[in-house]
Coordinates of C-alpha atoms in Angstrom, one line a residue:
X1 CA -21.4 -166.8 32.3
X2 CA -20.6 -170.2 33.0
X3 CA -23.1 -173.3 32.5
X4 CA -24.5 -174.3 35.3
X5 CA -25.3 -178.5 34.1
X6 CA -27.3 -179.4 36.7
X7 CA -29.4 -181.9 37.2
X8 CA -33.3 -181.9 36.6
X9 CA -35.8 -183.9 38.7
X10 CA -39.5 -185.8 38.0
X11 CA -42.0 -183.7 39.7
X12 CA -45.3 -185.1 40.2
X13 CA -46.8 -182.3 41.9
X14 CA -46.2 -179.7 40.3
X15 CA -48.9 -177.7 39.1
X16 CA -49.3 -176.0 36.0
X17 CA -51.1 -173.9 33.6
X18 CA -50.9 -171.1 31.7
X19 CA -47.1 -169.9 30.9
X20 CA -44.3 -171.9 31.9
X21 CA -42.7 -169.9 34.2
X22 CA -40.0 -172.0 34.8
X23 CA -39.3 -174.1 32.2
X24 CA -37.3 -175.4 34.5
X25 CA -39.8 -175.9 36.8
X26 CA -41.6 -177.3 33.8
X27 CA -39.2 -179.7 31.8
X28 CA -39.0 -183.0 33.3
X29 CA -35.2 -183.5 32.4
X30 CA -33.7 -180.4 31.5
X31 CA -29.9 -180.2 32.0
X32 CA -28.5 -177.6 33.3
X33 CA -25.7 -176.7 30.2
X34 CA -25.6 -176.5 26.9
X35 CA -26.7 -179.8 25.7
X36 CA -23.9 -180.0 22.9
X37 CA -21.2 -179.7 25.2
X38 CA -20.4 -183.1 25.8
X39 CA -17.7 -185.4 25.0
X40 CA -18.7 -188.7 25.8
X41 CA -19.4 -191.8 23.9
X42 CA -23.2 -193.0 23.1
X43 CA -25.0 -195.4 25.0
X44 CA -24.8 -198.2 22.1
X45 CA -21.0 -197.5 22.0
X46 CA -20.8 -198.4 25.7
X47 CA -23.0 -201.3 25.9
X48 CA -23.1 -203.1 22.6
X49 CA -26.9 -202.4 21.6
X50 CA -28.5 -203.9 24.9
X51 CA -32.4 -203.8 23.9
X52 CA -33.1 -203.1 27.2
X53 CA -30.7 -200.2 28.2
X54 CA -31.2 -199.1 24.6
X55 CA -35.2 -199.0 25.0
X56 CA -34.5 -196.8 28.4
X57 CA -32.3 -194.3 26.6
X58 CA -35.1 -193.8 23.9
X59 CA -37.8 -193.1 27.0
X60 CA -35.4 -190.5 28.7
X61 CA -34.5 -189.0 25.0
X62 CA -38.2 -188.4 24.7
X63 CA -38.7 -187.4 27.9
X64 CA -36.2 -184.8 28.1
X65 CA -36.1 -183.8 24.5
X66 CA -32.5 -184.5 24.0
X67 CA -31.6 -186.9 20.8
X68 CA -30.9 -190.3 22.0
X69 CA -27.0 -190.1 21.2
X70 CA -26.5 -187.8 24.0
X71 CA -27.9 -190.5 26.8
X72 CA -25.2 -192.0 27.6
X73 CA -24.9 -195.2 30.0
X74 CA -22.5 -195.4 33.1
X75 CA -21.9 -199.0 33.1
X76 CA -20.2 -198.6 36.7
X77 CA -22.3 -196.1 38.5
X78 CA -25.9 -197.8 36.7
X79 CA -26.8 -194.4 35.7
X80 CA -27.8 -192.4 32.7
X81 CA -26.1 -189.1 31.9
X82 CA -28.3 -187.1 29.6
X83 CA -26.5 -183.7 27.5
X84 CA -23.8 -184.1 29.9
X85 CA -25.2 -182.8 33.5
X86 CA -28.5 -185.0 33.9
X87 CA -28.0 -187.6 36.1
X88 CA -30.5 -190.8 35.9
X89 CA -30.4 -194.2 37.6
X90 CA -31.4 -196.9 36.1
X91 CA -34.1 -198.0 38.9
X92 CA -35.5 -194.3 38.2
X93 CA -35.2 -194.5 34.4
X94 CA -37.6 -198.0 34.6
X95 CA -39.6 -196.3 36.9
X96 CA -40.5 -193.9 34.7
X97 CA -40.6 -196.5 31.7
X98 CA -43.4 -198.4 33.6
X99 CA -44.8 -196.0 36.2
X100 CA -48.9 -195.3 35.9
X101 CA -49.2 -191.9 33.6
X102 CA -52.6 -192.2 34.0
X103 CA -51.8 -191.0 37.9
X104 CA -50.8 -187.5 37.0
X105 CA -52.4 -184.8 38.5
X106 CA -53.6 -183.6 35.2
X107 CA -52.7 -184.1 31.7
X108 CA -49.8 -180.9 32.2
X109 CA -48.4 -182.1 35.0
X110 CA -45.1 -183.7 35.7
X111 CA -45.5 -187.2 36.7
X112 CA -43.8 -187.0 40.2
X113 CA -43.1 -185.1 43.5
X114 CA -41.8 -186.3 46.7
X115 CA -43.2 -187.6 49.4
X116 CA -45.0 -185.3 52.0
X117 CA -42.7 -187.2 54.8
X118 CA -39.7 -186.7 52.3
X119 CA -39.8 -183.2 51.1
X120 CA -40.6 -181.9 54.9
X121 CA -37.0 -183.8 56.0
X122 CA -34.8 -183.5 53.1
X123 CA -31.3 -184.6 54.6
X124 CA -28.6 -183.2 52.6
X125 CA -24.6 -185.0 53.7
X126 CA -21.2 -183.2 52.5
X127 CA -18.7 -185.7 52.3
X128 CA -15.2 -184.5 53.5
X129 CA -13.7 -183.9 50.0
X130 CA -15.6 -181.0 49.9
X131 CA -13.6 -178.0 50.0
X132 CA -14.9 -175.1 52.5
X133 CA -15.7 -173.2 49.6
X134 CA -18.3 -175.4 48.5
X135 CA -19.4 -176.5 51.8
X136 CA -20.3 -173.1 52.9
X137 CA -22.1 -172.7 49.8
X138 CA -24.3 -175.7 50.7
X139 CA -25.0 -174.2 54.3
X140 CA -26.2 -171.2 52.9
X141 CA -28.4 -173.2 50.1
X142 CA -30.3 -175.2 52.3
X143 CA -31.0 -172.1 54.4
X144 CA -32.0 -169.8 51.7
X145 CA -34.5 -172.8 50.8
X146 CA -35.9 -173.2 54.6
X147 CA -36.1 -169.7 54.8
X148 CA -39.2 -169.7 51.6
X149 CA -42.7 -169.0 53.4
X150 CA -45.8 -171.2 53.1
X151 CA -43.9 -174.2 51.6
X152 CA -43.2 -178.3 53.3
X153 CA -39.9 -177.8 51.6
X154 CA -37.3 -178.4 54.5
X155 CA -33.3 -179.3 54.1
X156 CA -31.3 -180.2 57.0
X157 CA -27.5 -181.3 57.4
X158 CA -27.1 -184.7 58.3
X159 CA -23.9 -185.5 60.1
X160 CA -24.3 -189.7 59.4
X161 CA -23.7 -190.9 55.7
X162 CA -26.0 -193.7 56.2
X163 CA -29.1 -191.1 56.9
X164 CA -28.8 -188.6 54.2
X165 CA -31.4 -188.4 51.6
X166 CA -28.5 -186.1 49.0
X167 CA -24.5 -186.9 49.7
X168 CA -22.5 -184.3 47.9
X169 CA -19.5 -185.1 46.6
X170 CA -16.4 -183.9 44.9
X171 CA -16.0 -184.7 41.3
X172 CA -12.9 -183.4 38.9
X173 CA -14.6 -182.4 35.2
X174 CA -11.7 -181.6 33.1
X175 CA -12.3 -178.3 30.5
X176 CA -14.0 -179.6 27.0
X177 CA -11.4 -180.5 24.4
X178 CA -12.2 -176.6 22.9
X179 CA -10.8 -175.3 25.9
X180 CA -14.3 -174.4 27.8
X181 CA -15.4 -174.9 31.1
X182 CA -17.2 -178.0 31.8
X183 CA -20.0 -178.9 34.1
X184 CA -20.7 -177.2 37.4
X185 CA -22.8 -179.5 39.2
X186 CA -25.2 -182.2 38.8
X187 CA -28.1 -183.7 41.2
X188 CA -30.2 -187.4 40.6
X189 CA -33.5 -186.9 39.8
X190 CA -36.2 -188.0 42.0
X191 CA -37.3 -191.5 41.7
X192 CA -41.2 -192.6 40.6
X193 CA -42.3 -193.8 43.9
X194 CA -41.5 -190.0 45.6
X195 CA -37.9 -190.6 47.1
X196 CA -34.8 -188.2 46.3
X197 CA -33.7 -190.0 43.4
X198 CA -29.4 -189.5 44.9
X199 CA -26.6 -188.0 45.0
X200 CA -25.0 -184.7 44.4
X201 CA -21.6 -184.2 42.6
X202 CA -19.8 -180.8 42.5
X203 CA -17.0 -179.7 40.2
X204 CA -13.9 -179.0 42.1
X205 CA -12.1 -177.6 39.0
X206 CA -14.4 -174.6 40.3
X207 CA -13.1 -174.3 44.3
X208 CA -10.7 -171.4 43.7
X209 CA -12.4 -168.2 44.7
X210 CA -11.1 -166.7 41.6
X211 CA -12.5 -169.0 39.4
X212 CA -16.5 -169.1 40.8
X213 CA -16.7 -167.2 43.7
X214 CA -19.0 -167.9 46.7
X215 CA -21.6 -166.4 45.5
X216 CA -22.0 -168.1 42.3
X217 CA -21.6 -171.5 44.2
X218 CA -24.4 -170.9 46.5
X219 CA -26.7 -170.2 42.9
X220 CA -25.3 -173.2 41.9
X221 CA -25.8 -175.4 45.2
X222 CA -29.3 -173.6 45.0
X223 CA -30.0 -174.5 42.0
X224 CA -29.3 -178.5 42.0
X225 CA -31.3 -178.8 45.1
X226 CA -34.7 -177.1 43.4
X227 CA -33.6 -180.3 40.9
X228 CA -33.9 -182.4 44.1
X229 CA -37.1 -181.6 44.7
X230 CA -38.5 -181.5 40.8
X231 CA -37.9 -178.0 39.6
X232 CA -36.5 -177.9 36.0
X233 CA -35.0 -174.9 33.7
X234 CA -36.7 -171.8 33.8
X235 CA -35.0 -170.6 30.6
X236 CA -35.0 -174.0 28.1
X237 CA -37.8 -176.0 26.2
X238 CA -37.4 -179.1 25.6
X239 CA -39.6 -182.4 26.1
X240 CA -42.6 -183.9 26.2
X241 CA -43.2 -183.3 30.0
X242 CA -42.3 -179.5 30.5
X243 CA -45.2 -177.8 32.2
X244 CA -45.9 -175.3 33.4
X245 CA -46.8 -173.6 36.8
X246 CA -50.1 -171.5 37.7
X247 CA -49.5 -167.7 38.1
X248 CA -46.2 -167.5 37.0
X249 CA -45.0 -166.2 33.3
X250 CA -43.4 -167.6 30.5
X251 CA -39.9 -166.6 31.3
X252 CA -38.3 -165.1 34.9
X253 CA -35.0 -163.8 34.1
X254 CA -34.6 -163.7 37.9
X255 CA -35.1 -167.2 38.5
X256 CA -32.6 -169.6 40.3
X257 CA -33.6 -172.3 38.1
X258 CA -31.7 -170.4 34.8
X259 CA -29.3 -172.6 33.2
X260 CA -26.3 -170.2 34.0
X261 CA -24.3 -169.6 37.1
X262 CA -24.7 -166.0 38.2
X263 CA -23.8 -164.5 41.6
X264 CA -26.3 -165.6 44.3
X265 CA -29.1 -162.3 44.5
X266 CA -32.2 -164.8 46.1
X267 CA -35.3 -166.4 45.0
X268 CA -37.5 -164.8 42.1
X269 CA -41.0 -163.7 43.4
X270 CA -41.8 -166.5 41.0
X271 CA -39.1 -169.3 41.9
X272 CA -41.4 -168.8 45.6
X273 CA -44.6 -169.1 44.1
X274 CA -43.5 -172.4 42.1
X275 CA -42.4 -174.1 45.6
X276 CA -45.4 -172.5 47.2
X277 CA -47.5 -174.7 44.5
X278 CA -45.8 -177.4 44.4
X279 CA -45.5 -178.2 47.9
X280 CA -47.9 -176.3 49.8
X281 CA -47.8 -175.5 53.1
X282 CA -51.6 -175.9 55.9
X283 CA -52.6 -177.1 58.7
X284 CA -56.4 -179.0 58.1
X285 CA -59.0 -179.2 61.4
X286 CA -60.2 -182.3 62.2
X287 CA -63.5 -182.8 63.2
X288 CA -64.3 -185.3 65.9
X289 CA -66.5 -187.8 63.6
X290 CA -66.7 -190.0 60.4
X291 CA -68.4 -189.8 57.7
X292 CA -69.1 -191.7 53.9
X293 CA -70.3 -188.3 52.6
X294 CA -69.8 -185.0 53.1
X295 CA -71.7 -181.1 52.2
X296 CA -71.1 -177.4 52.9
X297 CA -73.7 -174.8 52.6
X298 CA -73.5 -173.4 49.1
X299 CA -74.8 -170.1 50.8
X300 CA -72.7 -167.3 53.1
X301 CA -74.6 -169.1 55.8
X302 CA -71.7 -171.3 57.4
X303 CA -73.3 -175.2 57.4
X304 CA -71.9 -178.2 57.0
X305 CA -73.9 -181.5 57.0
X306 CA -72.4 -185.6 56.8
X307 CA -73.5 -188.7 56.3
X308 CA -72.3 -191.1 58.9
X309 CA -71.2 -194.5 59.5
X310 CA -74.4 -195.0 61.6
X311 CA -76.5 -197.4 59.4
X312 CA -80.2 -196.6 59.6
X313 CA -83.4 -196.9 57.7
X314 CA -82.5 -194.6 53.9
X315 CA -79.0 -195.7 54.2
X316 CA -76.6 -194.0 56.9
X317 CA -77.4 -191.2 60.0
X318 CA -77.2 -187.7 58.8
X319 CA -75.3 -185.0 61.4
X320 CA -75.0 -181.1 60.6
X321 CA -72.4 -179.4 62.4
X322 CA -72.8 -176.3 64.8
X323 CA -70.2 -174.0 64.8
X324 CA -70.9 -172.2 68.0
X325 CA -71.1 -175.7 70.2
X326 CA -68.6 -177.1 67.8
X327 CA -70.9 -180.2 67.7
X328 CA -72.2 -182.5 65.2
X329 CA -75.7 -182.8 66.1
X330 CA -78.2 -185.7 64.7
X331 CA -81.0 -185.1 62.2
X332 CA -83.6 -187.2 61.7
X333 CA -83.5 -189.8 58.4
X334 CA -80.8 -191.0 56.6
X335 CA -79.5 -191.2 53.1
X336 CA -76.1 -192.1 51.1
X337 CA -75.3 -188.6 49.0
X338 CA -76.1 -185.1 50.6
X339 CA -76.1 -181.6 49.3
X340 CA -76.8 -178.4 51.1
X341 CA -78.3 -175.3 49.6
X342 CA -77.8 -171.4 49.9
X343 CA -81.1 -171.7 52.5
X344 CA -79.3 -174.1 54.5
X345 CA -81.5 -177.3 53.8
X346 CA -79.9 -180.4 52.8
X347 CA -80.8 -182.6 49.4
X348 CA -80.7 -186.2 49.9
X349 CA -80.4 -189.0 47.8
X350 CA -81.0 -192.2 50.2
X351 CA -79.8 -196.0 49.3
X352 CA -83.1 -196.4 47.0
X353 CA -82.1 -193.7 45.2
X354 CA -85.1 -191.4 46.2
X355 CA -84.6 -187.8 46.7
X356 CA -85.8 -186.1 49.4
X357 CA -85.2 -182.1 50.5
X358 CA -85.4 -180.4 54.1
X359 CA -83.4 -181.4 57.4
X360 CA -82.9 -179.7 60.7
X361 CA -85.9 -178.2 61.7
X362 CA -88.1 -178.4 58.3
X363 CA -89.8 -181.7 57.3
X364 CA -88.1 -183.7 54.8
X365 CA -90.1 -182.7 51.3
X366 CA -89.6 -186.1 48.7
X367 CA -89.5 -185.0 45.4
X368 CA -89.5 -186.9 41.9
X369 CA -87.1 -188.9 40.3
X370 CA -84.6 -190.9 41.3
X371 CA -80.8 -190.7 41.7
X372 CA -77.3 -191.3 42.2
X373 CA -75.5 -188.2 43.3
X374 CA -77.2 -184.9 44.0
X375 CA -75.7 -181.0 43.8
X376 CA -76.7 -177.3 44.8
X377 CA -75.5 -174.3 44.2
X378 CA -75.2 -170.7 45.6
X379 CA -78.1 -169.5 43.1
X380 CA -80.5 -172.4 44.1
X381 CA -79.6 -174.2 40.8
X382 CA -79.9 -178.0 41.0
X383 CA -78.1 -180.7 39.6
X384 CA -78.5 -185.0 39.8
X385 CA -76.4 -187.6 38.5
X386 CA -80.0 -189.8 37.4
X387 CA -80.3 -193.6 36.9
X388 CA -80.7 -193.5 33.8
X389 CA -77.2 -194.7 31.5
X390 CA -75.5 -192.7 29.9
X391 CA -71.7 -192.3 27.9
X392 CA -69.4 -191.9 31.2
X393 CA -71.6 -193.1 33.4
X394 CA -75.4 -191.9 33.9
X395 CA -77.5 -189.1 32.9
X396 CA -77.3 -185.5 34.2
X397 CA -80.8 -183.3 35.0
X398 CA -81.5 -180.4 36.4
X399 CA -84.3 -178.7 38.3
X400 CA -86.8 -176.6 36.9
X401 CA -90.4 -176.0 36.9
X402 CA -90.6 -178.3 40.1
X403 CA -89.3 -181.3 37.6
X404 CA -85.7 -183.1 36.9
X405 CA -84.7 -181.9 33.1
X406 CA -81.9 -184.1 31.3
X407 CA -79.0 -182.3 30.1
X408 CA -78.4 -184.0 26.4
X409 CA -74.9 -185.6 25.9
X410 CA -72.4 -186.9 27.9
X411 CA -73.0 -188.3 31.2
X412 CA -71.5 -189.2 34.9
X413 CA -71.1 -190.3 38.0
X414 CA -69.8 -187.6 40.6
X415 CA -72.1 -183.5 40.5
X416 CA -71.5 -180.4 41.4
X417 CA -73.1 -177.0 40.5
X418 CA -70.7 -173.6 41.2
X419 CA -71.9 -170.3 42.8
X420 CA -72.4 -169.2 39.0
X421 CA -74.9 -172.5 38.4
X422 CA -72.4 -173.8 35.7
X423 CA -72.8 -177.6 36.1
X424 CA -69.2 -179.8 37.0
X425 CA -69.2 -183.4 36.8
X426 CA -66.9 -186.5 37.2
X427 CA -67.6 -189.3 34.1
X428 CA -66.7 -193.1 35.3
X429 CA -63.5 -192.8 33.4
X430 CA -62.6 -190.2 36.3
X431 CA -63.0 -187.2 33.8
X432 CA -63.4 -183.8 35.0
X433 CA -66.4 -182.0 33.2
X434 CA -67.7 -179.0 33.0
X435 CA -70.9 -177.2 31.5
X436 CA -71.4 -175.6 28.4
X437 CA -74.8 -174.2 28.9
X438 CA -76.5 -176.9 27.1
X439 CA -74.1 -180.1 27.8
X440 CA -70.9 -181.1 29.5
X441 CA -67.0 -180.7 27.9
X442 CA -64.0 -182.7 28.7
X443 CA -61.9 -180.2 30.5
X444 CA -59.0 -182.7 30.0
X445 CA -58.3 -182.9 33.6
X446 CA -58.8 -185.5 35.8
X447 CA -60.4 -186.2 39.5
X448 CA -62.3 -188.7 41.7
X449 CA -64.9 -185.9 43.5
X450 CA -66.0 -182.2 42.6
X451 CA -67.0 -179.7 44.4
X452 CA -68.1 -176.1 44.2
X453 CA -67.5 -173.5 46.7
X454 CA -68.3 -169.1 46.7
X455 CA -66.7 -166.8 44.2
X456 CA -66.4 -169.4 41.5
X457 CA -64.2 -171.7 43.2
X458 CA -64.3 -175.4 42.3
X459 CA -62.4 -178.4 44.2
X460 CA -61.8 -181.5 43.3
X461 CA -60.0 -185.2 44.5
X462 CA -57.4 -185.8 42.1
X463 CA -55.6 -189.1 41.0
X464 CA -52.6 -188.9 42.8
X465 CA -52.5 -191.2 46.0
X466 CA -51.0 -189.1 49.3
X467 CA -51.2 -189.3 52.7
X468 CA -55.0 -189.2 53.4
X469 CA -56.2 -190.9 49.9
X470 CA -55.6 -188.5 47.0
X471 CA -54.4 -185.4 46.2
X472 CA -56.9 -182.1 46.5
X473 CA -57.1 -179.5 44.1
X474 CA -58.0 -176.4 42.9
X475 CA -58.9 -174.9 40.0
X476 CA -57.1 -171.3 39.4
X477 CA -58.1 -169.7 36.2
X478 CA -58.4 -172.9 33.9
X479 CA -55.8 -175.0 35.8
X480 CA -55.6 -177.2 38.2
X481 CA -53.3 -176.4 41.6
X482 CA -52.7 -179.0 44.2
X483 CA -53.3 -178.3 47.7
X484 CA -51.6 -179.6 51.1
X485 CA -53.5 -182.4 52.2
X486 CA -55.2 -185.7 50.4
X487 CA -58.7 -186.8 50.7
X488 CA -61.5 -189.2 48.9
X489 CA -64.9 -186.8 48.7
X490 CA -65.0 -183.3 48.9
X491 CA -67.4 -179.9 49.8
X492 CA -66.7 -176.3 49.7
X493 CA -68.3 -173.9 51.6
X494 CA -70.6 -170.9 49.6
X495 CA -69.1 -168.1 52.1
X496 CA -65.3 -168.4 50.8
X497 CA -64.2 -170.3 53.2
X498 CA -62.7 -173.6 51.4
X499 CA -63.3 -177.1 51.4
X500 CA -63.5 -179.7 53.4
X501 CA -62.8 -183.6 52.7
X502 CA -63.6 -187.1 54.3
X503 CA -60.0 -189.1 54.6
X504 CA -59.6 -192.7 53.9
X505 CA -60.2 -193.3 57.2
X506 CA -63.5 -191.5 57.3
X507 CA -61.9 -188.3 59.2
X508 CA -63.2 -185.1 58.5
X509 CA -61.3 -182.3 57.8
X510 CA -61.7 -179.0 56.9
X511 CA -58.9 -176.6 55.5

C-alpha cells in the first residue's frame, strides 16, 4: 500500500483519555508517510542558520516528534514541511511557539480546534487543475464527512476562490530517487487562533485510474480533511502532543486516519466517535432570565434555583424555576452562592458570607460558620469553601454533627459534592480536585467551575474560551470530554438530566 503523507492538524478540542485511538487523532503533527522518505535539504541548508526560523523548526521537531533535520523551510511558499507531507506556515508555526498552553482543555489535550463558526462552514475550493478523478474524490469526501451523525463538522463546495476556507490544488511529486512512490496528499494544519490553517495539494502523478483508483483517492481526500479539522494518525506515535480520545482503543485498524492509502470502505465506529467528541453536536434551552449563580436539585426531584441580577438586602434576588408554568418564580432573601439539596431546599451563602438553609415555602434556617462557596449532594452530604486561607485558595469543611468540619490539606475556591458524596473542588490556580476520603488530589486537569450531577457525573467550565465564555466538560471515566456549548458557572441536575450553565452574558441555559 502506498503512503498516504498527509498533513496533520493542531486540535484544541479534542478530548482524550485512556488509549489513543487514533494516534492520529492524537499526534499533533503526524505525517502521513514514512518519515524517512524524503529528499529535501534541511532547514539550515536553506536559510543559512536564521535563529529565528531555526528556533521554529526545533518547536515543530518537538512537537511532532520528528528530528529537526527533516523540518525543512520553503523560503517561497513561508511554510515548513515536516517528514516530507506535513505542511506548516510560518504564522501557524509562531502561533504555536507563543500561543497560551496553559489554555488547553486538560493537560492531554491537543492545544487547538476550530472555531464553532468555522468547523460548522468548512468551505472546501477545487481549483481547475484538478483532474475529474480527483475532483470526484473530493465530492464524495466532503459528503461521507456531512453524512457523520451528532457532529458540527460540515464541508461545502465553494464555487468563489476568494471564500474558500481549503483550495485544493494540483501538485507533480516526482517518485523518490529509489524508485518509490512519493507523497499522496498533504493539508495545512490549523492555525492557533481556530482558523483552517490552508490549502490542500494533491499528487497528480496519482490521476490515472490504474495507478490509485477512485476509491483509494476518496480515503485519501478523506483522510487530509480529518487533518483539516485536527485529527492526526491513528496508527504512528510520535510527539509530545499525541493524545488520546475518550472511549476509543489504542489502535483501529479500520480508521481513515491510517497512514496508508487503501480503497475507500467508510468511517471506523471509532473515527465517528473521535468527531463526535471533538466537535459535538446540541442544541442548549435558554431560559428567559439572568443570573450570577446558578443550582440544580441534587435529588431526582427536578429544581433548579438562581441567583439574579436583582440586588437586594444578602446580595442578589433568588428565583427557582417551575417546570410546569415554565416560570422563574421569586423567593424571598438573597444571597451570592446557592446550592440545592436532594429535599429540594437551597443552601445560601449571602454577600457577608453567612449561610443560611431553606427557600420556597420553608423558613430560611442560618446555620454556623461562614463562607465562600457552598455544595450539596445527592446523599445530603455537605461541602463549603470557608474563609479561612488555605494552599489554593481557602479551607474546605464539611457538615456533620450539625457543625462545619475542615478537611486537612489543600484548599480552594470553587465546591462541589457528587451523588456518591466524594468532595470536587477548583484551587485558585484553576486546578480541578477531587477527594480522597480524607483530603483533596490534583486530578491534573483544569477548570473555572465544578459541578456534580446523578449517577456519578461531574461537570465542569474548562479554560478554553468559546462562544458563550469557556468550554464545558465532562468527566467520562477519569477524562475529561468537551461538550457543545461554553459557559462561566455551572449545575447538574441529581435526576440524570445534565447541566446547565450561566453564559457571559448572564443567559441561562440548560443542555
Amino acid at each position: 500500500m502506498k503512503n498516504l503523507m498527509l498533513t496533520q492538524i493542531p486540535k484544541s478540542s479534542f478530548i482524550i483519555c485512556r488509549a489513543m485511538l487514533l494516534f492520529a487523532l492524537l499526534v499533533f503533527f503526524q505525517s502521513c508517510k514514512d518519515p524517512d522518505i524524503t529528499s529535501e535539504p534541511t532547514i539550515s541548508q536553506q536559510t543559512g542558520n536564521d535563529p529565528q526560523l531555526q528556533a521554529l523548526s526545533n518547536v515543530l521537531a518537538g512537537l511532532t516528534g520528528a528530528p529537526v533535520d527533516k523540518v525543512v523551510y520553503d523560503l517561497n511558499e513561508k511554510t515548513f514541511i515536516i517528514d516530507g507531507d506535513i505542511k506548516v506556515t510560518r504564522s501557524s508555526a509562531e502561533g504555536y511557539l507563543n500561543a497560551d498552553k496553559g489554555s488547553r482543555v486538560n493537560q492531554r489535550q491537543l492545544l487547538w480546534t476550530l472555531k464553532d463558526e468555522v468547523v460548522k462552514d468548512i468551505k472546501v475550493h477545487v481549483t481547475s487543475s484538478i483532474y475529474t478523478p480527483w475532483y470526484e474524490a473530493v465530492v464524495l469526501a466532503m459528503k461521507d464527512w456531512n453524512a457523520i451523525p451528532n457532529t458540527k463538522v460540515h464541508f461545502q463546495q465553494a464555487t468563489n476562490l476568494d471564500e474558500a476556507d481549503i483550495r485544493i490544488t494540483a501538485q507533480y511529486g516526482f517518485p523518490n530517487p529509489d524508485g518509490s512512490p512519493n507523497w499522496v496528499a498533504r493539508q495545512c494544519l490549523p492555525n492557533s487562533d481556530g482558523t483552517i490553517g490552508g490549502g490542500m495539494e494533491v499528487n497528480v502523478y496519482y490521476n490515472a485510474e490504474s495507478i490509485m483508483p477512485l476509491s483509494k483517492k476518496r480515503l485519501a481526500i478523506a483522510h487530509e480533511l480529518g487533518h483539516a479539522i485536527g485529527l492526526t494518525h491513528t496508527d504512528k506515535f510520535s510527539g509530545l502532543l499525541e493524545l488520546q480520545i475518550c472511549d476509543t482503543p489504542f489502535m483501529d485498524s479500520q480508521s481513515v486516519m491510517n497512514s496508508s492509502v487503501t480503497n475507500w470502505k467508510g468511517f471506523s465506529k471509532y473515527d465517528m466517535k473521535a468527531v463526535e467528541t471533538m466537535y459535538p453536536q446540541h442544541t442548549w434551552k435558554y431560559y428567559p432570565t439572568q443570573a450570577t449563580d446558578i443550582a440544580a436539585s441534587s435529588g431526582n426531584t427536578q429544581w433548579l434555583w438562581t441567583i439574579s441580577k436583582t440586588p437586594v438586602n444578602g446580595g442578589y434576588a433568588i428565583t427557582r424555576y417551575n417546570y410546569v408554568t415554565h416560570q422563574f418564580l421569586p423567593v424571598p432573601g438573597g444571597g451570592l452562592r446557592i446550592a440545592v439539596g436532594p429535599d429540594g431546599l437551597a443552601w445560601i451563602v449571602n454577600n457577608i458570607g453567612q449561610i443560611y438553609k431553606g427557600g420556597s415555602d420553608a423558613a430560611w434556617q442560618k446555620l454556623p460558620g461562614s463562607a465562600l462557596d457552598i455544595a450539596v449532594g445527592a446523599t445530603g452530604a455537605a461541602y463549603i469553601i470557608s474563609t479561612i486561607p488555605a494552599p489554593g485558595g481557602f479551607a474546605i469543611k464539611y457538615w456533620k454533627n450539625n457543625q462545619w468540619n475542615q478537611m486537612p490539606g489543600k484548599g480552594a475556591v470553587r465546591i462541589a459534592v457528587s451523588s456518591t458524596g466524594v468532595a470536587w473542588a477548583i484551587d485558585n490556580a484553576n486546578k480541578i480536585l477531587k477527594s480522597n476520603g480524607t483530603s483533596m488530589d490534583d486530578t491534573g486537569a483544569l477548570g473555572r467551575d465544578i459541578a456534580a450531577g446523578g449517577n456519578g457525573s461531574v461537570y465542569a467550565i474548562g479554560q478554553t474560551a468559546v462562544l458563550g465564555g469557556y468550554s464545558v466538560k465532562k468527566n467520562e471515566n477519569g477524562c475529561w470530554v468537551q461538550l457543545d456549548g461554553g459557559g462561566v458557572a455551572i449545575t447538574a441536575h441529581g435526576n440524570g438530566m445534565g447541566p446547565a450553565v450561566i453564559d457571559n452574558l448572564g443567559m441561562v441555559r440548560e443542555y
